[in-house]
Tab-separated table of C-alpha atoms in Angstrom:
chain	number	residue	atom	x	y	z
A	41	GLU	CA	0.000	0.000	0.000
A	42	THR	CA	1.501	3.316	-1.076
A	43	GLY	CA	1.283	6.151	1.419
A	44	VAL	CA	0.671	9.832	0.788
A	45	THR	CA	3.363	11.432	-1.352
A	46	GLN	CA	4.037	15.103	-1.997
A	47	SER	CA	6.184	17.034	-4.442
A	48	PRO	CA	8.396	18.898	-4.495
A	49	THR	CA	10.158	18.398	-1.171
A	50	HIS	CA	11.477	21.936	-1.002
A	51	LEU	CA	11.184	25.049	-3.098
A	52	ILE	CA	12.102	28.688	-2.921
A	53	LYS	CA	9.959	31.398	-4.493
A	54	THR	CA	10.020	35.175	-4.632
A	55	ARG	CA	7.290	37.382	-3.200
A	56	GLY	CA	4.535	37.934	-5.766
A	57	GLN	CA	5.150	34.677	-7.623
A	58	GLN	CA	2.753	31.747	-7.903
A	59	VAL	CA	3.378	28.165	-6.756
A	60	THR	CA	1.757	24.757	-7.271
A	61	LEU	CA	2.226	21.907	-4.810
A	62	ARG	CA	1.195	18.339	-5.563
A	63	CYS	CA	-0.130	15.442	-3.515
A	64	SER	CA	-0.919	11.833	-4.300
A	65	SER	CA	-3.367	10.318	-1.862
A	66	GLN	CA	-3.050	6.913	-0.286
A	67	SER	CA	-4.548	4.083	-2.308
A	68	GLY	CA	-8.296	3.821	-1.740
A	69	HIS	CA	-8.609	7.332	-0.276
A	70	ASN	CA	-11.028	9.772	-1.950
A	71	THR	CA	-10.634	12.746	0.404
A	72	VAL	CA	-7.659	15.087	0.545
A	73	SER	CA	-7.030	17.901	3.018
A	74	TRP	CA	-4.315	20.543	2.934
A	75	TYR	CA	-2.716	22.114	5.999
A	76	GLN	CA	-0.200	24.908	6.495
A	77	GLN	CA	2.346	24.483	9.294
A	78	ALA	CA	4.322	27.591	10.140
A	79	LEU	CA	7.625	27.106	11.941
A	80	GLY	CA	7.061	26.109	15.562
A	81	GLN	CA	3.276	25.942	15.171
A	82	GLY	CA	0.633	23.297	14.709
A	83	PRO	CA	-0.872	22.697	11.263
A	84	GLN	CA	-3.747	24.947	10.172
A	85	PHE	CA	-6.546	23.616	7.954
A	86	ILE	CA	-6.617	25.224	4.500
A	87	PHE	CA	-9.304	23.226	2.679
A	88	GLN	CA	-10.583	19.746	1.895
A	89	TYR	CA	-11.530	18.043	-1.368
A	90	TYR	CA	-13.909	15.133	-1.732
A	91	ARG	CA	-14.469	13.538	-5.117
A	92	GLU	CA	-13.067	16.551	-6.980
A	93	GLU	CA	-15.150	19.158	-5.096
A	94	GLU	CA	-14.009	21.554	-2.368
A	95	ASN	CA	-16.238	20.742	0.601
A	96	GLY	CA	-14.710	22.822	3.371
A	97	ARG	CA	-12.328	25.722	3.847
A	98	GLY	CA	-10.399	27.292	6.706
A	99	ASN	CA	-9.499	30.948	7.224
A	100	PHE	CA	-7.301	31.372	4.175
A	101	PRO	CA	-7.713	34.005	1.447
A	102	PRO	CA	-8.912	33.151	-2.072
A	103	ARG	CA	-5.367	33.260	-3.430
A	104	PHE	CA	-5.087	29.778	-1.902
A	105	SER	CA	-6.909	27.450	-4.282
A	106	GLY	CA	-6.882	23.798	-5.125
A	107	LEU	CA	-7.908	20.990	-7.392
A	108	GLN	CA	-8.606	17.322	-7.049
A	109	PHE	CA	-8.317	14.994	-10.018
A	110	PRO	CA	-10.304	11.850	-10.926
A	111	ASN	CA	-7.543	9.680	-9.450
A	112	TYR	CA	-7.981	11.690	-6.190
A	113	SER	CA	-4.555	13.314	-6.382
A	114	SER	CA	-4.600	17.010	-5.585
A	115	GLU	CA	-2.885	20.339	-6.149
A	116	LEU	CA	-2.565	23.380	-3.935
A	117	ASN	CA	-2.035	26.674	-5.747
A	118	VAL	CA	-0.964	29.875	-4.068
A	119	ASN	CA	-0.960	33.147	-6.020
A	120	ALA	CA	0.747	36.434	-5.180
A	121	LEU	CA	3.052	34.826	-2.626
A	122	GLU	CA	3.762	36.725	0.583
A	123	LEU	CA	6.635	36.269	3.006
A	124	ASP	CA	4.216	34.850	5.601
A	125	ASP	CA	3.360	32.009	3.220
A	126	SER	CA	6.723	30.445	4.099
A	127	ALA	CA	5.757	27.183	5.820
A	128	LEU	CA	5.545	23.417	5.582
A	129	TYR	CA	2.499	22.442	3.514
A	130	LEU	CA	1.028	19.112	4.478
A	131	CYS	CA	-1.391	16.987	2.529
A	132	ALA	CA	-3.526	14.384	4.282
A	133	SER	CA	-5.832	11.772	2.817
A	134	ASN	CA	-8.550	9.560	4.214
A	135	ASP	CA	-11.209	7.229	2.902
A	136	GLY	CA	-14.136	9.473	3.779
A	137	GLY	CA	-15.430	6.883	6.228
A	138	PRO	CA	-16.497	7.288	9.853
A	139	LYS	CA	-13.063	6.667	11.381
A	140	HIS	CA	-11.823	10.069	10.157
A	141	GLU	CA	-8.215	8.909	10.348
A	142	GLN	CA	-6.150	11.262	8.225
A	143	TYR	CA	-2.802	10.063	6.888
A	144	PHE	CA	-0.232	12.758	6.237
A	145	GLY	CA	2.438	13.092	3.606
A	146	PRO	CA	5.976	14.301	4.369
A	147	GLY	CA	5.144	17.857	3.326
A	148	THR	CA	6.568	20.489	1.015
A	149	ARG	CA	8.773	23.160	2.581
A	150	LEU	CA	8.061	26.494	0.864
A	151	THR	CA	10.347	29.463	1.424
A	152	VAL	CA	9.281	32.869	0.108
A	153	THR	CA	12.018	35.502	-0.151
B	78	GLY	CA	-14.775	28.550	19.301
B	79	ASN	CA	-12.843	25.325	18.809
B	80	SER	CA	-9.279	25.167	20.064
B	81	VAL	CA	-6.586	22.957	21.587
B	82	THR	CA	-4.081	23.974	24.243
B	83	GLN	CA	-0.943	21.952	24.932
B	84	MET	CA	1.739	22.352	27.516
B	85	GLU	CA	4.722	24.250	26.235
B	86	GLY	CA	7.957	22.439	25.639
B	87	PRO	CA	10.539	21.383	25.399
B	88	VAL	CA	10.031	18.503	27.779
B	89	THR	CA	13.381	16.914	28.616
B	90	LEU	CA	13.435	13.475	30.254
B	91	SER	CA	15.909	10.737	30.944
B	92	GLU	CA	15.389	7.365	29.316
B	93	GLU	CA	12.843	5.180	31.172
B	94	ALA	CA	11.204	8.203	32.840
B	95	PHE	CA	7.434	8.656	32.962
B	96	LEU	CA	5.940	11.020	30.411
B	97	THR	CA	2.879	13.231	30.627
B	98	ILE	CA	2.012	15.846	28.015
B	99	ASN	CA	-1.071	17.847	28.925
B	100	CYS	CA	-3.753	18.698	26.386
B	101	THR	CA	-7.055	20.480	26.940
B	102	TYR	CA	-9.633	21.457	24.375
B	103	THR	CA	-12.622	23.669	23.726
B	104	ALA	CA	-15.158	22.430	21.221
B	105	THR	CA	-18.709	22.763	20.059
B	106	GLY	CA	-20.346	19.435	19.439
B	107	TYR	CA	-18.711	16.079	20.063
B	108	PRO	CA	-15.194	15.939	18.686
B	109	SER	CA	-12.881	13.006	18.279
B	110	LEU	CA	-9.455	13.502	19.833
B	111	PHE	CA	-6.093	12.557	18.364
B	112	TRP	CA	-2.402	12.556	19.152
B	113	TYR	CA	-0.014	12.905	16.220
B	114	VAL	CA	3.782	12.666	16.331
B	115	GLN	CA	6.230	14.453	14.044
B	116	TYR	CA	9.811	13.248	13.782
B	117	PRO	CA	12.459	15.662	12.459
B	118	GLY	CA	12.042	16.384	8.766
B	119	GLU	CA	8.904	14.271	8.444
B	120	GLY	CA	5.146	14.685	8.236
B	121	LEU	CA	2.663	13.783	10.945
B	122	GLN	CA	1.978	10.219	12.040
B	123	LEU	CA	-1.213	9.252	13.833
B	124	LEU	CA	-0.228	7.938	17.274
B	125	LEU	CA	-3.602	7.253	18.860
B	126	LYS	CA	-7.182	8.435	18.956
B	127	ALA	CA	-10.400	8.359	20.975
B	128	THR	CA	-13.836	9.020	19.568
B	129	LYS	CA	-16.046	9.484	22.620
B	130	ALA	CA	-15.948	10.286	26.314
B	131	ASP	CA	-14.066	7.793	28.534
B	132	ASP	CA	-12.491	6.067	25.532
B	133	LYS	CA	-8.804	5.253	25.956
B	134	GLY	CA	-6.557	5.338	22.924
B	135	SER	CA	-3.274	3.433	23.058
B	136	ASN	CA	-0.373	2.608	20.772
B	137	LYS	CA	3.348	1.794	21.181
B	138	GLY	CA	3.132	2.193	24.960
B	139	PHE	CA	1.463	5.607	24.749
B	140	GLU	CA	-2.054	6.133	26.008
B	141	ALA	CA	-4.579	8.920	26.484
B	142	THR	CA	-8.105	8.992	27.904
B	143	TYR	CA	-10.882	11.249	26.573
B	144	ARG	CA	-12.084	13.150	29.659
B	145	LYS	CA	-15.197	15.147	28.834
B	146	GLU	CA	-15.649	16.488	32.374
B	147	THR	CA	-12.211	18.117	32.323
B	148	THR	CA	-12.070	18.590	28.515
B	149	SER	CA	-8.673	16.909	28.495
B	150	PHE	CA	-6.758	14.263	26.562
B	151	HIS	CA	-3.375	13.982	28.271
B	152	LEU	CA	-0.717	11.792	26.671
B	153	GLU	CA	1.184	9.365	28.931
B	154	LYS	CA	3.896	6.751	28.605
B	155	GLY	CA	5.332	4.752	31.440
B	156	SER	CA	8.923	4.500	30.192
B	157	VAL	CA	10.224	6.702	27.391
B	158	GLN	CA	13.018	5.801	25.013
B	159	VAL	CA	15.495	7.981	23.125
B	160	SER	CA	13.620	7.086	19.940
B	161	ASP	CA	10.498	8.818	21.323
B	162	SER	CA	12.182	12.201	20.867
B	163	ALA	CA	9.870	14.140	18.544
B	164	VAL	CA	7.166	16.811	18.510
B	165	TYR	CA	3.745	15.683	19.726
B	166	PHE	CA	0.526	17.349	18.571
B	167	CYS	CA	-2.869	17.050	20.193
B	168	ALA	CA	-5.782	17.599	17.833
B	169	LEU	CA	-9.547	17.562	17.830
B	170	GLY	CA	-11.533	16.452	14.820
B	171	LEU	CA	-14.861	17.988	13.933
B	172	ARG	CA	-17.319	17.750	11.113
B	173	MET	CA	-18.008	21.291	9.934
B	174	ASP	CA	-20.267	21.919	6.964
B	175	SER	CA	-19.466	19.065	4.596
B	176	SER	CA	-15.865	18.597	5.622
B	177	TYR	CA	-14.016	16.972	8.492
B	178	LYS	CA	-11.188	19.095	9.819
B	179	LEU	CA	-8.472	18.663	12.416
B	180	ILE	CA	-7.666	21.513	14.785
B	181	PHE	CA	-4.183	21.186	16.250
B	182	GLY	CA	-2.434	22.474	19.311
B	183	SER	CA	0.926	24.176	18.898
B	184	GLY	CA	2.898	21.015	19.658
B	185	THR	CA	5.152	19.875	22.483
B	186	ARG	CA	8.754	18.923	21.777
B	187	LEU	CA	10.009	15.902	23.737
B	188	LEU	CA	13.719	15.274	24.150
B	189	VAL	CA	14.770	12.004	25.766
B	190	ARG	CA	18.382	11.742	26.929
B	191	PRO	CA	20.193	8.388	27.269
């Protein structure tokens, strides 16, 4: 069984640029959630996708957007990058069932300069 | 609102010492409670969970009991090992609108010395 994978591992962007992060969910999982973890903090919920539709969103501006594909993989897009967007971005998948156990990928470390 | 408060770290212990990491929560509704662990340079791993009051979650020698009367979910282990050194996150899980989201505490770093 393949776990959650994310790419790239690290990247560095300049303020004002746009970035796309990618996530492949665990086999059999149809729900993907994205979290932002600032240095020294707990993860913060960005949004969740279920069967290609966004079905929940945290307190993040519209410049954070996403997609989910028919194979349940997902992308997180961030436009007009700001310095405060520097963080570890975590993707988590689950099977949408009642156990609500979310399985996290290793994350993408984004640095905005 | 919904929130999780954890004791601040770092917590430094000698090998084989007893561990307690305190976690309290505020929530509307009936959340599930989770402990996740994050090793250096890695993502989060689910350590244990409890879905209703008085449930005890346990895994790898760690355990935590869902205490509704004190809104707490403290993590304990009887004898820690050097390999337990990591950051531990307490989280509550809630269904909101159509989604299920986790709300995390700020994490507690544990350092176990040989």
